[in-house]
CSV table of C-alpha atoms and ligand atoms in Angstrom, one decimal:
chain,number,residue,atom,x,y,z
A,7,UNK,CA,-13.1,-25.9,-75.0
A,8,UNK,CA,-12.1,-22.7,-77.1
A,9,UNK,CA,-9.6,-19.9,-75.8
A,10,UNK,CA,-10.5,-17.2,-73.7
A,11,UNK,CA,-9.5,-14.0,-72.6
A,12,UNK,CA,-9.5,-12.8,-69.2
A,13,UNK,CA,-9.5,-9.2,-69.3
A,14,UNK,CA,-5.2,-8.5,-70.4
A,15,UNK,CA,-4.4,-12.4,-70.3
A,16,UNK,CA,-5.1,-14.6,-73.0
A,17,UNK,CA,-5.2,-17.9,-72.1
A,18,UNK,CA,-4.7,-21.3,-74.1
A,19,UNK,CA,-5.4,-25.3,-73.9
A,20,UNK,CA,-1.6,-26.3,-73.4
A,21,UNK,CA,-3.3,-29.7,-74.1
A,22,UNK,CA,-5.3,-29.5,-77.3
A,23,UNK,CA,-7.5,-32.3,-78.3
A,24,UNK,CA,-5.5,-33.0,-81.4
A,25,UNK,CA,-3.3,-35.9,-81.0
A,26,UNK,CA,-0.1,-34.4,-80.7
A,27,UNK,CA,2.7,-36.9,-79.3
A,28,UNK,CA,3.9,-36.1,-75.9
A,29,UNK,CA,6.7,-37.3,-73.5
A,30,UNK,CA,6.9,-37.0,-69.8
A,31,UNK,CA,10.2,-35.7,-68.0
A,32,UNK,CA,11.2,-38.8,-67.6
A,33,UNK,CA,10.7,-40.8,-71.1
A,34,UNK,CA,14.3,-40.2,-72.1
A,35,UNK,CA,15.2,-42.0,-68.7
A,36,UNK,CA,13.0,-44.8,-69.0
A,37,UNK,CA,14.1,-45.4,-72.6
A,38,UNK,CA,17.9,-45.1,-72.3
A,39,UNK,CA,17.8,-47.0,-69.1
A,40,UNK,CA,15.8,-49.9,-70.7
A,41,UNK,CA,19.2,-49.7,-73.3
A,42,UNK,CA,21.7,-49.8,-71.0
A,43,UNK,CA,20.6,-51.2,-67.3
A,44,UNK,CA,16.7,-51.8,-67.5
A,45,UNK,CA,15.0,-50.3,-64.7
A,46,UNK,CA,14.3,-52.5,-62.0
A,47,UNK,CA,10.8,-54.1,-62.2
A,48,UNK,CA,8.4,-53.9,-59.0
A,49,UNK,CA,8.8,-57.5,-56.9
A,50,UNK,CA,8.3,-59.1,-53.6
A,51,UNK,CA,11.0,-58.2,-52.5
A,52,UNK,CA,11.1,-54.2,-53.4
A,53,UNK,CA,11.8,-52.1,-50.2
A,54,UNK,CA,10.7,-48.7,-52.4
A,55,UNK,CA,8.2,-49.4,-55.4
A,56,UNK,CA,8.6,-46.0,-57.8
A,57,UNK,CA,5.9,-44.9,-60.1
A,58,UNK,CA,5.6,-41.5,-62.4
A,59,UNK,CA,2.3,-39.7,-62.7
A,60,UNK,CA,2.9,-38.3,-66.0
A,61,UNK,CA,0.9,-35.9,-67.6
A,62,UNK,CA,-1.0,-34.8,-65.0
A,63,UNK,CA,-2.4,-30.9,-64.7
A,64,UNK,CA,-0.3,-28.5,-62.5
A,65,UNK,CA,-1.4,-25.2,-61.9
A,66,UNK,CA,0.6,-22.2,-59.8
A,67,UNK,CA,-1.9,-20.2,-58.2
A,68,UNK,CA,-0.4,-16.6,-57.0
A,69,UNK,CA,-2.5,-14.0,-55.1
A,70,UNK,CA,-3.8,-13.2,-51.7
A,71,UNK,CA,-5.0,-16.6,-49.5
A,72,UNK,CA,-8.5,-15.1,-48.5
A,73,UNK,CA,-9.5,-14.5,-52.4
A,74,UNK,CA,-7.7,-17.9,-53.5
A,75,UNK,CA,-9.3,-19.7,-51.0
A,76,UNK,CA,-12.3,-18.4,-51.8
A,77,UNK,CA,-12.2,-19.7,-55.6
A,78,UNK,CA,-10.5,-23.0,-54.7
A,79,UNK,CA,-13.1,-24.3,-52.4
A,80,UNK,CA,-16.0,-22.9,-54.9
A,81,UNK,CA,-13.9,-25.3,-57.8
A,82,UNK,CA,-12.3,-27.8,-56.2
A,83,UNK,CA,-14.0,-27.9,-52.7
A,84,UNK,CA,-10.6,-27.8,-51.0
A,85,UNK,CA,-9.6,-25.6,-48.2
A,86,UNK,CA,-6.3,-23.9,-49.2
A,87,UNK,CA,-4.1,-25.7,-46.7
A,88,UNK,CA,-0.5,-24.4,-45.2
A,89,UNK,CA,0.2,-28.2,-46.2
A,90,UNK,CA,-0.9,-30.5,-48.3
A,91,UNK,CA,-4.8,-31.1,-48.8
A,92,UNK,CA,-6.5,-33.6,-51.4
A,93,UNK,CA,-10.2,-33.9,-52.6
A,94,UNK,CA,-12.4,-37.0,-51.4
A,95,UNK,CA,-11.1,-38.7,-54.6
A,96,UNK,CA,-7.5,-38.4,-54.0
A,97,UNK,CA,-7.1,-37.1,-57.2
A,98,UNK,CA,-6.9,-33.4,-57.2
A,99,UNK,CA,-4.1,-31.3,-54.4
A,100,UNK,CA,-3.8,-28.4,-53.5
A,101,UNK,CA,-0.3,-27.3,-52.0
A,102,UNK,CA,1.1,-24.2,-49.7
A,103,UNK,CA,4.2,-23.3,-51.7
A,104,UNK,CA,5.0,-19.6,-50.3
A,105,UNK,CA,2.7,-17.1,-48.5
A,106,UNK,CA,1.2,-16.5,-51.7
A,107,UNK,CA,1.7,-19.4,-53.9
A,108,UNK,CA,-0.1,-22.6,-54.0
A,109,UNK,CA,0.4,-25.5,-56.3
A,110,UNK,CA,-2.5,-27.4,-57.7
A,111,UNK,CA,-2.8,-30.8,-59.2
A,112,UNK,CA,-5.4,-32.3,-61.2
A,113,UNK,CA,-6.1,-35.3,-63.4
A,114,UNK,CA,-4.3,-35.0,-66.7
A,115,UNK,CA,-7.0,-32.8,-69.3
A,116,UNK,CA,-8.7,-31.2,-66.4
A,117,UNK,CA,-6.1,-28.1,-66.1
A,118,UNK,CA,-7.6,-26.1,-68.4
A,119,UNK,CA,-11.2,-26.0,-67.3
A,120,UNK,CA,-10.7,-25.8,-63.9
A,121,UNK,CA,-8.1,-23.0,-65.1
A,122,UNK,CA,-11.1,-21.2,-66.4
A,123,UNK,CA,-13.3,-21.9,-63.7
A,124,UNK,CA,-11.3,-20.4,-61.3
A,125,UNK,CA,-10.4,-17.5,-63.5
A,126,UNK,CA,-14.2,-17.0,-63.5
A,127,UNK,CA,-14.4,-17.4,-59.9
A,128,UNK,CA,-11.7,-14.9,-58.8
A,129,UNK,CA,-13.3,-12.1,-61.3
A,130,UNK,CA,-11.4,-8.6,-61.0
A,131,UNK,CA,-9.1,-10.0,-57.8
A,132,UNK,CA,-5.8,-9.4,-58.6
A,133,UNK,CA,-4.1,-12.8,-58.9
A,134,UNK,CA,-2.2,-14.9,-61.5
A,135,UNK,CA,-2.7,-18.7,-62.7
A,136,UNK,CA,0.5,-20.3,-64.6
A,137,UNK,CA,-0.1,-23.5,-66.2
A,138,UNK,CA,3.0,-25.4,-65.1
A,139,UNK,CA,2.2,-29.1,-66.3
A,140,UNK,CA,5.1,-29.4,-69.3
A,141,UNK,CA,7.5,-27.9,-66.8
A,142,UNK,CA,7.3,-30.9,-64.0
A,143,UNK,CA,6.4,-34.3,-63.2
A,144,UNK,CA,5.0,-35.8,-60.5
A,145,UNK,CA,6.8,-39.4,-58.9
A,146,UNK,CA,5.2,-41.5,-56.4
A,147,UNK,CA,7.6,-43.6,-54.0
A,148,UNK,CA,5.8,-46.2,-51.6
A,149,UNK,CA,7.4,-48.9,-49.6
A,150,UNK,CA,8.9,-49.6,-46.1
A,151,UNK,CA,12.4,-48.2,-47.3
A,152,UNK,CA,10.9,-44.9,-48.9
A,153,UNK,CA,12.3,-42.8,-45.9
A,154,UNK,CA,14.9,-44.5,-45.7
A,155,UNK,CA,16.0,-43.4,-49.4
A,156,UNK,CA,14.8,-39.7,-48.6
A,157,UNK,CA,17.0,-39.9,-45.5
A,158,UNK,CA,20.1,-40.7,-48.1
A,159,UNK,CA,19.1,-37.7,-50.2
A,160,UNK,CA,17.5,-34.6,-48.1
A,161,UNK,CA,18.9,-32.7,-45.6
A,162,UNK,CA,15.1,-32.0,-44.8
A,163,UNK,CA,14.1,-34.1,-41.5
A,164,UNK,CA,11.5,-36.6,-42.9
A,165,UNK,CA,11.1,-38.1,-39.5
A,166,UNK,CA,7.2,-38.7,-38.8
A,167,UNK,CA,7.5,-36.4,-36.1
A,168,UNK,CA,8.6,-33.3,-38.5
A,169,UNK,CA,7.2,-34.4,-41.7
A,170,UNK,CA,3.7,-36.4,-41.4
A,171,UNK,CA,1.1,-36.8,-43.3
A,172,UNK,CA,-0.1,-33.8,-44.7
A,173,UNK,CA,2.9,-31.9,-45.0
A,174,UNK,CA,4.6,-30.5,-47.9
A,175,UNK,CA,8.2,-28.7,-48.8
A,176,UNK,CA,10.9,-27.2,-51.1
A,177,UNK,CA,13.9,-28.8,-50.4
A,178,UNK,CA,17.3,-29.9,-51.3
A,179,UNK,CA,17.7,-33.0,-52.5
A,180,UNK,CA,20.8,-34.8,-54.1
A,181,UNK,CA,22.6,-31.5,-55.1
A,182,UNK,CA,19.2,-30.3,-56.6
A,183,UNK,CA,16.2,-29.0,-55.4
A,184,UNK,CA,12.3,-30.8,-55.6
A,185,UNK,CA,9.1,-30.7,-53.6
A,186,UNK,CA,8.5,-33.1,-51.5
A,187,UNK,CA,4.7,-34.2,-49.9
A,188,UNK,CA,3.5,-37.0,-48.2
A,189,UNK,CA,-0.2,-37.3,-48.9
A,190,UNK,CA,-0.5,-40.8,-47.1
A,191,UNK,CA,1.2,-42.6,-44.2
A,192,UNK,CA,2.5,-44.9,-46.5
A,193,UNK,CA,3.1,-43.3,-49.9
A,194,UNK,CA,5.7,-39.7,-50.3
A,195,UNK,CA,5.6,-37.8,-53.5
A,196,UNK,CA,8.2,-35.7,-55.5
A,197,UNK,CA,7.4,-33.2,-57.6
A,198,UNK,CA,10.4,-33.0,-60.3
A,199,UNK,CA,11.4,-30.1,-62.7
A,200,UNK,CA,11.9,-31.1,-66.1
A,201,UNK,CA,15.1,-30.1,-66.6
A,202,UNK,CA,16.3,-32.1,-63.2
A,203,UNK,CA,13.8,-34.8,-63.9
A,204,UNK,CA,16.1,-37.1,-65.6
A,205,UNK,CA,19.4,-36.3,-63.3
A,206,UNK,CA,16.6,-37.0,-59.9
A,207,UNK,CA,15.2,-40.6,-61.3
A,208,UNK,CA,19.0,-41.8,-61.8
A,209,UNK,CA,19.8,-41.0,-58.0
A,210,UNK,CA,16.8,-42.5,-56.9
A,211,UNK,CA,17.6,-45.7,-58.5
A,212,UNK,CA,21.6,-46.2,-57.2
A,213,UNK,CA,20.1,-44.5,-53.8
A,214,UNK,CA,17.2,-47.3,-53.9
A,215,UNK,CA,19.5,-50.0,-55.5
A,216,UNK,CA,20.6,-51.4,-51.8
A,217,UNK,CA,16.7,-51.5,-51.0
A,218,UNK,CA,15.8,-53.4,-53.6
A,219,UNK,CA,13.9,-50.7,-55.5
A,220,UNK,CA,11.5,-51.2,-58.3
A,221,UNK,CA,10.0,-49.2,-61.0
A,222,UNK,CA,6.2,-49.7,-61.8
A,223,UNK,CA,5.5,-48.7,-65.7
B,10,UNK,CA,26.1,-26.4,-41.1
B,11,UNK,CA,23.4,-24.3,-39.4
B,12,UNK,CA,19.8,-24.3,-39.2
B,13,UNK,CA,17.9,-21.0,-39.8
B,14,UNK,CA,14.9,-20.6,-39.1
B,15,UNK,CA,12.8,-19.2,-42.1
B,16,UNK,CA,9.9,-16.5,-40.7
B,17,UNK,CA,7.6,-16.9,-43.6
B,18,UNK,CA,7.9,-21.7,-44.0
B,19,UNK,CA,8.1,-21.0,-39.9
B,20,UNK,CA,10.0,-24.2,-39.3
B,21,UNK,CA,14.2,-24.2,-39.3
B,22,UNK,CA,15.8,-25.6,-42.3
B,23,UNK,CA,19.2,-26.6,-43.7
B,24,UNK,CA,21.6,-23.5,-44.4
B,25,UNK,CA,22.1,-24.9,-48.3
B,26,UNK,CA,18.5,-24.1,-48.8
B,27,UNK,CA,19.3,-20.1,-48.1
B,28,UNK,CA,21.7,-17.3,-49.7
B,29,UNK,CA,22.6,-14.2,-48.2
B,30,UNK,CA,21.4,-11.0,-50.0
B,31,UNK,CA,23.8,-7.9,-48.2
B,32,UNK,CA,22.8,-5.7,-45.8
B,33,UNK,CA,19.2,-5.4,-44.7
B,34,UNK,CA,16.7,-1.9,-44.4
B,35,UNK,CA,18.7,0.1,-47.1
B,36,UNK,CA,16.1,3.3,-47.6
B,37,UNK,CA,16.2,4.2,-51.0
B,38,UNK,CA,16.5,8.0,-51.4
B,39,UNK,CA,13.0,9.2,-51.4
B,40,UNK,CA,13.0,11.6,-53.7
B,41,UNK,CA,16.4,10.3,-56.4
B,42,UNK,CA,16.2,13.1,-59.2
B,43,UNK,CA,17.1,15.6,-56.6
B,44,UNK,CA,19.5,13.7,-53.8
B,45,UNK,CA,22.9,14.9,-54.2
B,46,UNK,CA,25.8,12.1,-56.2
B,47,UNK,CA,27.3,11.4,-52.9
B,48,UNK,CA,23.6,10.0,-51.1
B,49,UNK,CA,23.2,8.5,-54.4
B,50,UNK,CA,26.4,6.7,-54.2
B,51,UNK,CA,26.3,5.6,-50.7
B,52,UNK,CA,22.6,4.2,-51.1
B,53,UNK,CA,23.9,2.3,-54.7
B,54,UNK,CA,27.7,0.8,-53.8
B,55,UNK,CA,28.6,1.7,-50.1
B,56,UNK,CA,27.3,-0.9,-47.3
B,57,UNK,CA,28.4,-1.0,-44.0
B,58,UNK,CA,31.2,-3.9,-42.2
B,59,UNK,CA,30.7,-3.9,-38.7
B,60,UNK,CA,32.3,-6.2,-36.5
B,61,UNK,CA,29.5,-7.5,-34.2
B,62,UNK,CA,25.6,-7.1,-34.7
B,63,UNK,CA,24.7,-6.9,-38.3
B,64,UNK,CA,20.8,-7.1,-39.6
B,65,UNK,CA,21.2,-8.8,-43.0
B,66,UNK,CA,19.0,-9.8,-46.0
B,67,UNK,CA,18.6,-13.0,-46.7
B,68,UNK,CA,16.1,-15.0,-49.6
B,69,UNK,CA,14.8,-18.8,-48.6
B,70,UNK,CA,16.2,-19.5,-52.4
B,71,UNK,CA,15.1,-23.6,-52.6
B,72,UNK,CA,11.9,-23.5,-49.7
B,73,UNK,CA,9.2,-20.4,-50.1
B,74,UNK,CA,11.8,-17.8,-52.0
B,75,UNK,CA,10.5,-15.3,-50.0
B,76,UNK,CA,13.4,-12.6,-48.6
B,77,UNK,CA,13.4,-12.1,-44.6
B,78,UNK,CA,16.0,-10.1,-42.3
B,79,UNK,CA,18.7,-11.8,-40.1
B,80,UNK,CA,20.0,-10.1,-37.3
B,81,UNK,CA,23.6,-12.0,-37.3
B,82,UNK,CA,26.6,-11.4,-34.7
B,83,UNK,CA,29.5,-11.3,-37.6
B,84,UNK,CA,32.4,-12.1,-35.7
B,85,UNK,CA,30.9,-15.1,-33.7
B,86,UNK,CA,28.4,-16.1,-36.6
B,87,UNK,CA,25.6,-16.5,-34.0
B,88,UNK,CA,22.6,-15.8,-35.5
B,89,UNK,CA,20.4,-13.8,-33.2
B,90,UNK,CA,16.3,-13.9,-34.9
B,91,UNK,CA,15.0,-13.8,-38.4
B,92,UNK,CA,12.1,-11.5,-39.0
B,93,UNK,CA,9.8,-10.8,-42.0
B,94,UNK,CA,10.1,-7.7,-44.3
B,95,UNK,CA,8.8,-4.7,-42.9
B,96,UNK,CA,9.3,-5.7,-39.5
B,97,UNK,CA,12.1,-4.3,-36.9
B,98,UNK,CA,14.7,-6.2,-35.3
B,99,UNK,CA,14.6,-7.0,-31.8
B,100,UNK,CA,18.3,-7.2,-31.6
B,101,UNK,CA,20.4,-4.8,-32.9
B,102,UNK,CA,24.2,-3.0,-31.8
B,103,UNK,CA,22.2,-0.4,-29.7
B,104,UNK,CA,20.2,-3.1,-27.6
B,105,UNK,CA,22.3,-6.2,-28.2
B,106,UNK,CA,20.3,-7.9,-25.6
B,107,UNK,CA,17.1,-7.6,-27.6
B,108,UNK,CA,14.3,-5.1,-26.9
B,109,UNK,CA,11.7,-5.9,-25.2
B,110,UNK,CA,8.7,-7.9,-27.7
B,111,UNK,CA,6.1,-4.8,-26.5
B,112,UNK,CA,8.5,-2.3,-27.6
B,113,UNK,CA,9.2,-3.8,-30.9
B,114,UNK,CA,5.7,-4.6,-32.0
B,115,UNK,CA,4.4,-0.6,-31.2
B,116,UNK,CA,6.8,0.8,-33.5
B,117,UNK,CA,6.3,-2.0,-36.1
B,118,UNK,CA,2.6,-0.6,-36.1
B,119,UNK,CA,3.3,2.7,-36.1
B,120,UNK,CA,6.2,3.1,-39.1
B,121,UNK,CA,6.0,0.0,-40.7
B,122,UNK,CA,2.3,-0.1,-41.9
B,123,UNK,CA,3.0,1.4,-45.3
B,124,UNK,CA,5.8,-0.4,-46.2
B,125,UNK,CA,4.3,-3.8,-45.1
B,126,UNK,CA,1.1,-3.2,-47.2
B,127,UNK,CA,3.9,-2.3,-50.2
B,128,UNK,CA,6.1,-5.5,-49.6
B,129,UNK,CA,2.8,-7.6,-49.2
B,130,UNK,CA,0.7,-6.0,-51.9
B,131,UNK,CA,-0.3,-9.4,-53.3
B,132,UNK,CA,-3.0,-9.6,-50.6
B,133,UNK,CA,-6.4,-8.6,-51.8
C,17,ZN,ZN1,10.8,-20.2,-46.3
């Protein structure tokens, strides 16, 4: 798809068709560990199983909710939630960050269209779209022990009675900061800046060590 | 540690997530190129130390990174509400046992309009 402008903003494919190497957040993690200590592998016994969702498309959405809502349920056909709400496939989110700040996820190569489509769809509102997808990572814990590591690393209550499905937050965790969502009963995710990326996957592997955790690649 | 509760994520959260901003509802002169030095100085460097009710600024820094107002006792630390930008504090030195929730609201609507539409001037 070519580049467009939309009115004073030019926008661009941050993820051209040409075959330009890329690296998650977490590649220099994954390859220095495998030096040093290899990264656990996923097993019966695992109490947390870990798993990155590299590369997928993460879009910050700021402007009023009646306008945004109007443009996400036309391209997406989600609700803008004060939580966390996913399409029917699972695949695409859209998240409450602040009262006028949402954070949407989609597949890895659909950012840019959808970008575009709901440029299109919000016309002369007065909004903004930042494509944030080389600036975070998305990581995927599962397992009977998955609070239980949260509990070692948040102040944030993750109790089912404060934090159940569906909810989503900012928080403080290990010294730094992430978001943290729990689309499923049984599945939480973290959201990770880049540039803490690498610091967050080494505490969640000696906070998940006594659990047994594992790393699915 | 305390919990405050944040107006804007509505829930109370850990006291590491916030960071205290100075004293809240500083007017800025309305009209600067003709205010004398001395209101110029006081609204840039000169803030006021009470012992006892204090409404303060505060910024949810690591959850929604919005700014909100604190009404805080500062000799016990108690904190007394939070409330959004452009509203008014039920709890101040003058009523120190809060005014009643009618009272508050009226004048919100009356003086406040403006500078809520300015503070919120996202919304479409
Ligand atoms: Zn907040």
């Amino acid at each position: 798809m070519s580049d467009i402008t939309y009115g004073q903003v030019a926008t661009f494919n941050t993820h051209p068709e040409a075959a330009i190497p890329s690296e998650s957040p977490l590649s220099v993690a994954f390859n220095q560990i495998s030096v040093s200590t290899p990264a656990p592998a996923v097993n019966h016994a695992s109490g947390v199983r870990l798993e990155e969702k590299a590369f997928l498309g993460h879009l910050i959405l700021r402007g009023g909710a009646i306008v945004l809502d109007e443009a996400v349920r036309k391209v997406l056909g989600i609700s803008l939630p004060l939580g966390l709400a996913l399409d029917e496939s699972g695949e695409r989110s859209v998240q409450w960050l602040s009262p006028d700040e949402w954070l949407v996820i989609v597949p890895g190569g659909e950012e840019f269209e959808v970008e575009q489509r709901l440029r299109d769809a919000l016309g002369d509102a007065h909004y903004a779209i930042v494509d944030a997808s080389g600036g975070q990572t998305l990581v995927s814990l599962e397992g009977e022990k998955a609070r239980e590591l949260l509990m070692k690393s948040t102040s944030y209550d993750v109790h089912p009675s404060n934090f159940p499905v569906g909810k989503a937050v900012s928080v403080v965790f290990a010294k730094s900061s992430l978001i943290l969502r729990r689309p499923a009963e049984d599945r939480y995710e973290l959201v990770l800046r880049r540039s803490f990326a690498d610091y967050l996957y080494r505490w969640i592997l000696d906070a998940g060590a006594e659990y047994g955790i594992g790393v699915q690649r | 540690m305390f919990y405050i509760h944040c107006p804007y994520c509505d829930e109370y959260r850990d006291e590491e997530e916030f960071h205290p901003k100075g004293q809240a509802h500083i007017a800025r002169p309305e009209d600067p190129e003709t205010c004398s030095d001395e209101e110029w100085g006081d609204y840039l460097f000169f803030r006021d130390n009470p012992r006892g009710i204090h409404h303060e600024l505060w910024v949810h820094a690591i959850g929604c990174r919005k700014f909100f107002n604190i009404t805080r006792n500062s000799a016990s630390y108690e904190i007394l509400e939070t409330y959004r930008m452009g509203e008014r504090p039920r709890f101040s030195a003058e009523h120190p046992q809060g005014e009643s929730a009618e009272h508050g609201a009226a004048v919100n609507v009356a003086d406040e309009a403006g500078r809520v539409a300015d503070q919120e001037g996202v919304r479409a």
